[in-house]
Coordinates of C-alpha atoms in Angstrom, one line a residue:
M1 CA 77.4 125.8 130.3
F2 CA 76.9 124.1 126.9
D3 CA 73.9 122.2 125.7
R4 CA 74.4 119.0 123.7
Y5 CA 71.7 116.9 122.2
E6 CA 71.0 113.5 123.8
S7 CA 71.2 110.3 121.7
G8 CA 67.9 109.0 120.4
E9 CA 66.6 112.4 119.4
Q10 CA 64.4 112.9 116.3
A11 CA 66.2 114.7 113.5
I12 CA 65.8 116.3 110.1
L13 CA 68.8 115.7 107.8
V14 CA 69.9 118.3 105.3
H15 CA 72.1 117.3 102.3
I16 CA 73.0 119.8 99.5
N17 CA 74.6 118.8 96.3
F18 CA 77.1 121.4 95.1
T19 CA 78.6 121.8 91.7
Q20 CA 81.9 122.8 93.4
E21 CA 83.9 119.6 94.1
G22 CA 85.4 121.0 97.3
E23 CA 81.9 121.3 98.9
W24 CA 80.8 117.8 97.9
E25 CA 79.8 115.3 100.7
D26 CA 78.4 111.7 100.6
L27 CA 74.8 111.3 101.8
S28 CA 75.1 107.6 102.6
E29 CA 78.1 108.2 104.8
F30 CA 76.2 111.1 106.5
E31 CA 73.3 108.7 107.3
M32 CA 75.8 106.2 108.8
L33 CA 77.3 109.1 111.0
V34 CA 73.7 109.9 112.2
S35 CA 73.0 106.3 112.9
S36 CA 76.4 106.0 114.8
A37 CA 75.3 109.0 117.0
G38 CA 72.1 107.1 117.9
V39 CA 69.8 109.7 116.2
N40 CA 66.6 108.8 114.5
A41 CA 66.3 110.4 111.1
L42 CA 62.8 111.4 110.3
R43 CA 63.3 113.0 106.9
V44 CA 66.1 113.9 104.5
V45 CA 65.9 117.3 102.9
T46 CA 68.0 117.6 99.7
G47 CA 68.7 120.3 97.3
S48 CA 71.3 121.7 94.8
R49 CA 73.3 124.9 94.8
K50 CA 76.3 126.3 93.1
T51 CA 77.7 127.9 96.3
P52 CA 76.6 128.1 99.9
H53 CA 74.2 131.0 100.9
P54 CA 76.0 133.4 103.2
K55 CA 73.0 133.7 105.6
Y56 CA 71.4 130.2 105.8
Y57 CA 73.9 128.1 103.8
V58 CA 70.9 126.9 101.8
G59 CA 68.6 129.4 100.0
E60 CA 65.8 131.2 101.9
G61 CA 63.2 129.0 100.3
K62 CA 65.0 125.8 101.3
A63 CA 65.4 127.2 104.8
Q64 CA 61.6 127.7 105.1
E65 CA 61.2 124.1 103.7
I66 CA 63.5 122.8 106.5
A67 CA 61.5 124.7 109.1
E68 CA 58.2 123.3 107.8
A69 CA 59.7 119.8 107.9
V70 CA 60.7 120.4 111.6
R71 CA 57.2 121.4 112.5
A72 CA 55.5 118.7 110.5
E73 CA 57.7 115.8 111.9
G74 CA 58.0 117.2 115.4
A75 CA 61.8 117.1 115.1
E76 CA 64.1 118.2 117.9
I77 CA 67.2 118.9 115.9
V78 CA 68.4 119.6 112.3
L79 CA 71.6 118.0 111.2
F80 CA 73.6 119.4 108.2
N81 CA 76.0 117.3 106.2
H82 CA 78.2 120.3 105.8
S83 CA 80.2 122.7 107.9
L84 CA 78.2 125.8 109.0
S85 CA 79.5 129.1 110.2
P86 CA 78.4 130.2 113.7
A87 CA 76.2 132.9 112.1
Q88 CA 74.6 130.4 109.7
E89 CA 73.8 128.0 112.7
R90 CA 72.3 130.9 114.6
N91 CA 70.1 132.1 111.7
L92 CA 68.9 128.6 111.0
E93 CA 68.0 128.1 114.7
Q94 CA 66.0 131.2 114.6
I95 CA 63.9 130.1 111.7
C96 CA 63.6 126.4 112.6
K97 CA 63.0 127.1 116.4
C98 CA 65.2 124.1 117.3
R99 CA 68.9 123.1 117.6
V100 CA 71.0 123.0 114.4
L101 CA 74.2 121.0 114.2
D102 CA 76.6 120.8 111.4
R103 CA 78.8 117.8 110.3
T104 CA 81.7 118.8 112.5
G105 CA 79.5 119.1 115.6
L106 CA 78.0 115.6 114.8
I107 CA 81.4 114.0 114.5
L108 CA 82.5 115.7 117.8
D109 CA 79.4 114.3 119.5
I110 CA 80.1 110.8 118.3
F111 CA 83.6 111.1 119.6
A112 CA 82.3 112.3 123.0
Q113 CA 80.0 109.2 123.2
R114 CA 82.9 106.8 122.3
A115 CA 85.8 108.1 124.3
R116 CA 86.7 105.7 127.1
T117 CA 90.1 106.5 128.4
H118 CA 91.1 109.6 130.4
E119 CA 93.3 110.8 127.5
G120 CA 90.5 110.2 124.9
K121 CA 88.0 112.2 127.0
L122 CA 90.4 115.1 127.4
Q123 CA 91.1 115.2 123.6
V124 CA 87.4 115.2 122.7
E125 CA 86.6 117.9 125.3
L126 CA 89.4 120.0 123.9
A127 CA 88.1 119.7 120.4
Q128 CA 84.5 120.4 121.5
L129 CA 85.5 123.5 123.5
R130 CA 87.5 124.9 120.5
H131 CA 84.5 124.3 118.3
I132 CA 82.0 125.8 120.7
S133 CA 84.1 128.8 121.5
T134 CA 83.0 130.5 118.3
R135 CA 79.4 129.5 118.9
L136 CA 78.7 130.8 122.4
I137 CA 76.4 133.6 121.4
R138 CA 73.9 131.4 119.5
G139 CA 70.4 132.8 120.0
W140 CA 70.7 133.1 123.8
T141 CA 70.2 136.8 124.4
H142 CA 70.3 136.3 128.2
L143 CA 74.0 135.6 127.9
E144 CA 74.6 139.2 126.8
R145 CA 73.0 140.7 129.9
Q146 CA 75.2 141.7 132.8
K147 CA 74.9 139.7 136.0
G148 CA 72.7 141.4 138.6
G149 CA 71.9 141.0 142.2
I150 CA 73.1 142.6 145.5
G151 CA 76.8 143.6 145.1
L152 CA 76.8 142.8 141.4
R153 CA 74.9 145.7 139.9
G154 CA 76.8 148.3 137.8
P155 CA 79.8 147.8 135.6
G156 CA 81.0 144.2 135.4
E157 CA 81.5 141.4 132.9
T158 CA 78.5 140.0 131.1
Q159 CA 77.5 136.3 131.4
L160 CA 78.9 135.8 127.9
E161 CA 82.3 137.2 128.9
T162 CA 82.3 135.0 132.0
D163 CA 81.6 131.9 129.8
R164 CA 84.4 132.8 127.4
R165 CA 86.8 133.4 130.3
L166 CA 85.9 130.0 131.9
L167 CA 86.2 128.3 128.6
R168 CA 89.7 129.7 127.9
E169 CA 90.8 128.6 131.4
R170 CA 89.4 125.1 130.9
I171 CA 91.2 124.8 127.5
K172 CA 94.5 125.8 129.2
T173 CA 93.9 123.2 131.9
I174 CA 93.2 120.4 129.3
L175 CA 96.3 121.4 127.3
R176 CA 98.5 121.1 130.4
R177 CA 97.1 117.6 131.1
L178 CA 97.5 116.5 127.5
D179 CA 101.1 117.8 127.5
K180 CA 101.8 115.4 130.4
V181 CA 100.2 112.5 128.4
A182 CA 102.3 113.4 125.4
K183 CA 105.5 113.3 127.5
Q184 CA 104.5 109.9 128.8
R185 CA 103.9 108.6 125.3
D186 CA 107.3 110.1 124.2
Q187 CA 109.0 108.2 127.0
G188 CA 107.4 104.9 125.8
R189 CA 108.5 105.7 122.2
R190 CA 112.0 106.5 123.2
A191 CA 112.3 103.3 125.1
R192 CA 111.1 101.3 122.1
N193 CA 113.5 103.2 119.9
R194 CA 116.4 102.4 122.2
A195 CA 115.4 98.8 122.1
E196 CA 115.0 99.2 118.3
I197 CA 111.6 97.6 118.3
P198 CA 109.7 98.3 115.0
T199 CA 106.2 99.9 115.3
I200 CA 103.4 99.2 112.9
S201 CA 100.5 101.7 112.9
L202 CA 97.1 100.8 111.5
V203 CA 95.5 103.7 109.6
G204 CA 92.6 103.9 107.3
Y205 CA 89.1 105.3 106.6
T206 CA 86.6 104.8 109.4
N207 CA 84.8 101.4 109.4
A208 CA 87.5 99.9 107.1
G209 CA 88.0 97.0 109.6
K210 CA 91.1 98.1 111.4
S211 CA 90.0 96.9 114.9
T212 CA 88.8 93.6 113.5
L213 CA 92.2 93.1 111.8
F214 CA 93.9 94.2 115.0
N215 CA 91.9 91.6 117.0
R216 CA 92.6 88.9 114.4
V217 CA 96.4 89.5 114.6
T218 CA 96.7 90.1 118.3
D219 CA 93.7 88.5 120.1
A220 CA 93.4 91.8 121.9
G221 CA 89.6 91.8 122.1
V222 CA 89.2 95.6 121.4
Y223 CA 85.8 96.9 120.6
A224 CA 84.9 96.4 116.9
A225 CA 81.6 97.2 115.3
D226 CA 80.1 97.9 111.8
Q227 CA 79.8 101.6 112.5
L228 CA 81.8 104.8 112.1
F229 CA 84.4 105.7 114.7
A230 CA 84.0 102.5 116.7
T231 CA 87.6 103.0 117.9
L232 CA 88.8 106.3 119.5
D233 CA 91.4 105.3 122.1
P234 CA 94.7 103.9 120.7
T235 CA 95.7 100.4 121.7
L236 CA 99.2 98.9 121.5
R237 CA 100.0 95.2 121.5
K238 CA 103.1 93.1 120.8
I239 CA 103.1 90.7 117.8
D240 CA 105.9 88.4 116.6
V241 CA 107.0 88.7 113.0
A242 CA 109.2 86.1 111.5
D243 CA 112.8 87.2 111.0
V244 CA 112.0 90.5 112.7
G245 CA 111.0 89.5 116.2
T246 CA 108.9 91.5 118.6
T247 CA 107.0 94.3 116.9
I248 CA 104.5 96.8 118.3
L249 CA 101.1 97.1 116.5
A250 CA 99.1 100.2 117.2
D251 CA 95.3 100.5 116.5
T252 CA 94.4 104.2 115.9
V253 CA 91.3 106.3 115.3
G254 CA 89.8 106.1 111.8
F255 CA 89.9 109.0 109.4
I256 CA 87.1 110.6 107.4
R257 CA 86.6 113.1 104.6
H258 CA 87.0 116.6 105.8
L259 CA 88.1 115.5 109.3
P260 CA 87.5 118.5 111.6
H261 CA 90.8 120.5 112.2
D262 CA 89.9 120.8 115.9
L263 CA 90.0 117.0 116.1
V264 CA 93.3 116.7 114.3
A265 CA 94.8 119.2 116.7
A266 CA 93.3 117.6 119.8
F267 CA 94.4 114.1 118.8
K268 CA 98.0 115.2 118.2
A269 CA 99.4 112.9 120.9
T270 CA 97.5 109.9 119.6
L271 CA 98.4 110.6 116.0
K272 CA 102.1 110.8 117.0
E273 CA 102.0 107.0 117.0
T274 CA 101.4 107.2 113.3
Q275 CA 104.0 109.8 112.6
D276 CA 106.8 107.8 114.4
A277 CA 105.8 104.4 113.0
T278 CA 108.3 102.2 111.2
L279 CA 105.5 101.1 108.8
L280 CA 101.9 102.1 108.2
L281 CA 99.3 99.4 107.5
H282 CA 96.7 101.3 105.4
V283 CA 93.5 99.2 105.8
V284 CA 91.0 99.7 103.0
D285 CA 87.5 98.4 102.7
A286 CA 87.8 96.7 99.3
S287 CA 84.1 96.1 99.1
D288 CA 83.3 99.8 99.2
D289 CA 82.6 101.2 95.7
R290 CA 84.3 104.4 96.7
F291 CA 87.5 102.9 98.2
R292 CA 89.8 104.9 95.9
E293 CA 88.3 108.2 97.2
N294 CA 88.6 106.9 100.7
I295 CA 92.3 106.1 100.1
E296 CA 92.8 109.7 98.9
A297 CA 91.0 111.1 102.0
V298 CA 93.3 109.1 104.3
D299 CA 96.4 110.2 102.3
T300 CA 95.2 113.8 102.8
V301 CA 95.0 113.4 106.5
L302 CA 98.4 111.7 106.7
E303 CA 99.8 114.7 104.8
E304 CA 98.1 117.0 107.3
I305 CA 99.7 115.2 110.3
E306 CA 103.1 115.0 108.5
A307 CA 103.0 111.2 108.3
N308 CA 102.9 110.9 104.5
E309 CA 106.6 110.1 104.3
V310 CA 106.3 106.9 106.5
P311 CA 106.5 103.7 104.4
S312 CA 103.1 102.0 104.0
L313 CA 101.6 98.7 103.1
V314 CA 98.0 98.7 101.8
V315 CA 95.7 96.0 103.2
M316 CA 92.7 95.4 101.0
N317 CA 90.2 94.1 103.6
K318 CA 86.7 92.5 103.5
I319 CA 87.4 90.3 100.4
D320 CA 84.7 88.0 101.9
N321 CA 82.2 90.6 100.6
L322 CA 83.7 90.4 97.0
E323 CA 82.7 87.6 94.7
G324 CA 85.6 85.6 93.4
A325 CA 88.3 87.6 95.4
E326 CA 91.2 85.5 96.6
P327 CA 93.9 86.3 99.2
R328 CA 97.1 87.5 97.4
I329 CA 100.1 89.8 97.6
E330 CA 100.6 92.5 94.9
R331 CA 104.2 93.5 94.4
D332 CA 105.8 96.5 92.6
D333 CA 108.4 96.2 89.8
D334 CA 111.2 95.5 92.3
G335 CA 109.2 92.6 93.9
V336 CA 108.4 94.6 97.1
P337 CA 104.9 93.9 98.6
R338 CA 102.6 96.9 98.1
R339 CA 99.1 95.4 98.7
V340 CA 97.8 92.4 100.5
W341 CA 94.2 91.2 100.0
V342 CA 92.7 89.7 103.2
S343 CA 89.5 89.2 105.2
A344 CA 90.0 90.1 108.8
I345 CA 86.6 88.7 109.8
D346 CA 87.3 85.1 108.7
G347 CA 91.1 85.1 108.6
Q348 CA 91.7 84.7 104.9
G349 CA 95.1 86.0 103.8
I350 CA 96.4 86.7 107.3
D351 CA 99.4 84.4 106.7
L352 CA 100.2 86.4 103.5
L353 CA 100.0 89.6 105.5
F354 CA 102.6 88.3 107.9
E355 CA 104.7 87.2 105.0
A356 CA 104.5 90.7 103.5
L357 CA 105.3 92.3 106.9
T358 CA 108.4 90.1 107.2
E359 CA 109.6 91.2 103.8
R360 CA 108.9 94.9 104.5
L361 CA 110.4 95.0 108.0
S362 CA 113.3 92.6 107.6
G363 CA 115.0 94.5 104.8
T364 CA 117.8 95.1 107.3
M365 CA 118.6 91.5 107.9
V366 CA 122.3 90.6 108.4
K367 CA 124.3 87.4 107.7
H368 CA 127.6 86.7 109.4
T369 CA 130.0 83.8 109.7
L370 CA 131.6 83.8 113.1
R371 CA 134.6 81.9 114.5
V372 CA 134.0 81.7 118.3
P373 CA 137.0 80.7 120.5
P374 CA 136.3 77.8 122.9
Q375 CA 136.0 79.9 126.0
Y376 CA 133.1 81.8 124.6
I377 CA 131.2 79.0 122.8
G378 CA 128.8 78.0 125.6
R379 CA 127.4 81.5 126.3
I380 CA 127.3 82.8 122.7
R381 CA 126.0 79.6 121.1
S382 CA 123.1 79.3 123.6
K383 CA 122.1 82.9 122.8
F384 CA 122.1 82.3 119.1
Y385 CA 119.9 79.2 119.7
Q386 CA 117.5 81.2 121.8
M387 CA 117.2 83.7 119.0
G388 CA 116.7 80.9 116.4
C389 CA 119.2 82.5 114.0
I390 CA 121.7 79.7 113.4
I391 CA 122.0 78.5 109.7
S392 CA 124.8 76.0 110.2
E393 CA 127.7 75.3 112.5
E394 CA 130.9 73.2 112.6
Y395 CA 133.9 72.8 115.0
D396 CA 137.5 73.3 113.8
T397 CA 140.4 71.2 114.9
D398 CA 141.6 73.9 117.3
G399 CA 138.3 73.6 119.2
S400 CA 136.7 76.9 117.9
L401 CA 133.2 77.0 116.5
K402 CA 132.5 78.2 113.0
I403 CA 128.8 79.3 112.9
D404 CA 126.7 80.9 110.2
I405 CA 123.9 83.2 111.5
R406 CA 121.1 85.3 110.0
L407 CA 119.1 87.8 112.0
P408 CA 117.6 91.3 111.9
L409 CA 120.1 94.1 112.2
A410 CA 118.2 95.4 115.3
E411 CA 118.7 92.0 117.1
W412 CA 122.4 92.0 116.1
S413 CA 122.8 95.5 117.5
R414 CA 121.1 94.6 120.8
L415 CA 123.2 91.5 121.2
Q416 CA 126.4 93.5 120.6
K417 CA 125.4 96.0 123.3
R418 CA 124.7 93.2 125.9
E419 CA 127.9 91.3 125.2
S420 CA 131.0 92.3 127.1
T421 CA 133.2 90.8 124.3
S422 CA 133.0 92.5 120.9
L423 CA 131.3 90.1 118.5
D424 CA 132.8 92.0 115.5
D425 CA 136.2 90.4 116.5
F426 CA 134.7 86.9 115.8
I427 CA 133.4 87.8 112.3
V428 CA 135.2 85.8 109.5
A429 CA 136.2 88.3 106.7

């Protein structure tokens, strides 16, 4: 029903500089997006405007210039580094005589190429259908004709109405399937919450090095590449953090400036991992000249998905690309780690990252002195040894064991639930 350009097509890129800050986009990032989609850029057409033109987005003269570039270069598609309205796309296609795709459509196409899991494919298809639903008319006049043939002549729905109806039904089907996926994810999260296992979610601008860091920490072997949106499907792995114990680390999709709303809505189940995380690891490409703007863009998306209240630790990655940069931990006035400078590609500073994670996650450590009666010593002492939480121990003359322990509150709570005897009765006041 829907046409989508194949990777490897020849394209004309269009980038307009606006005086209005809200309309501003980055040309180098757009060229990386185009490269990630597997498209060959033949020429970049640039220009300046105060505001978008209502008919062509660019001025009429610039629209003619783009059309001439298409004919001169033999291009098959025109890619805009901006969001176009359906009418603007249609008007530009009429004058250029080829497909016109905006920034949102390009990002959706990259997502469609990268999705691997069943859930990821459903999420991308949902986002594409929602985006396409306003663009069904395009320049295809045949879609407005009623279907003909024996038994079909006379009043009836047009081809366009049929397409819209089928599209609505497909969206409902995908939403039902994604609802099942969301319930399965909720079950997993509830199980982790019951076990009081902390969850760390990797967030950050696309191509900041999240998957490389994930592989460095977990040996997971997930796909990592120097390109935008290399990761789409979330991956969960267990890691062991000192004084905290088993922790879940989640690798998630990268964010980007002006992330399409359709994508945010479609990836709601995936982004739930970020919303419910104990701690966010905000990975930043420290070698990017615009890393501050990238941090602001990620913070905007986190606010949009209502995850801005989750505690975060900033990881300044790629220090191997910075001259003289050394691994270090930056702390606030209270001595709490706020930033860690690392290199995921060669492992610099990973030990400092784990040190910071221990400090941020083990704020709920508990210390107790217990006096264990002789009949309970064997079982309870062996469990404390397995957990590695014994500080010191000594026997009293009555045969009881006086033992000092230090462990995370979550581990203490789990142990209390498993023990038939209340451990609180053994605590020395």
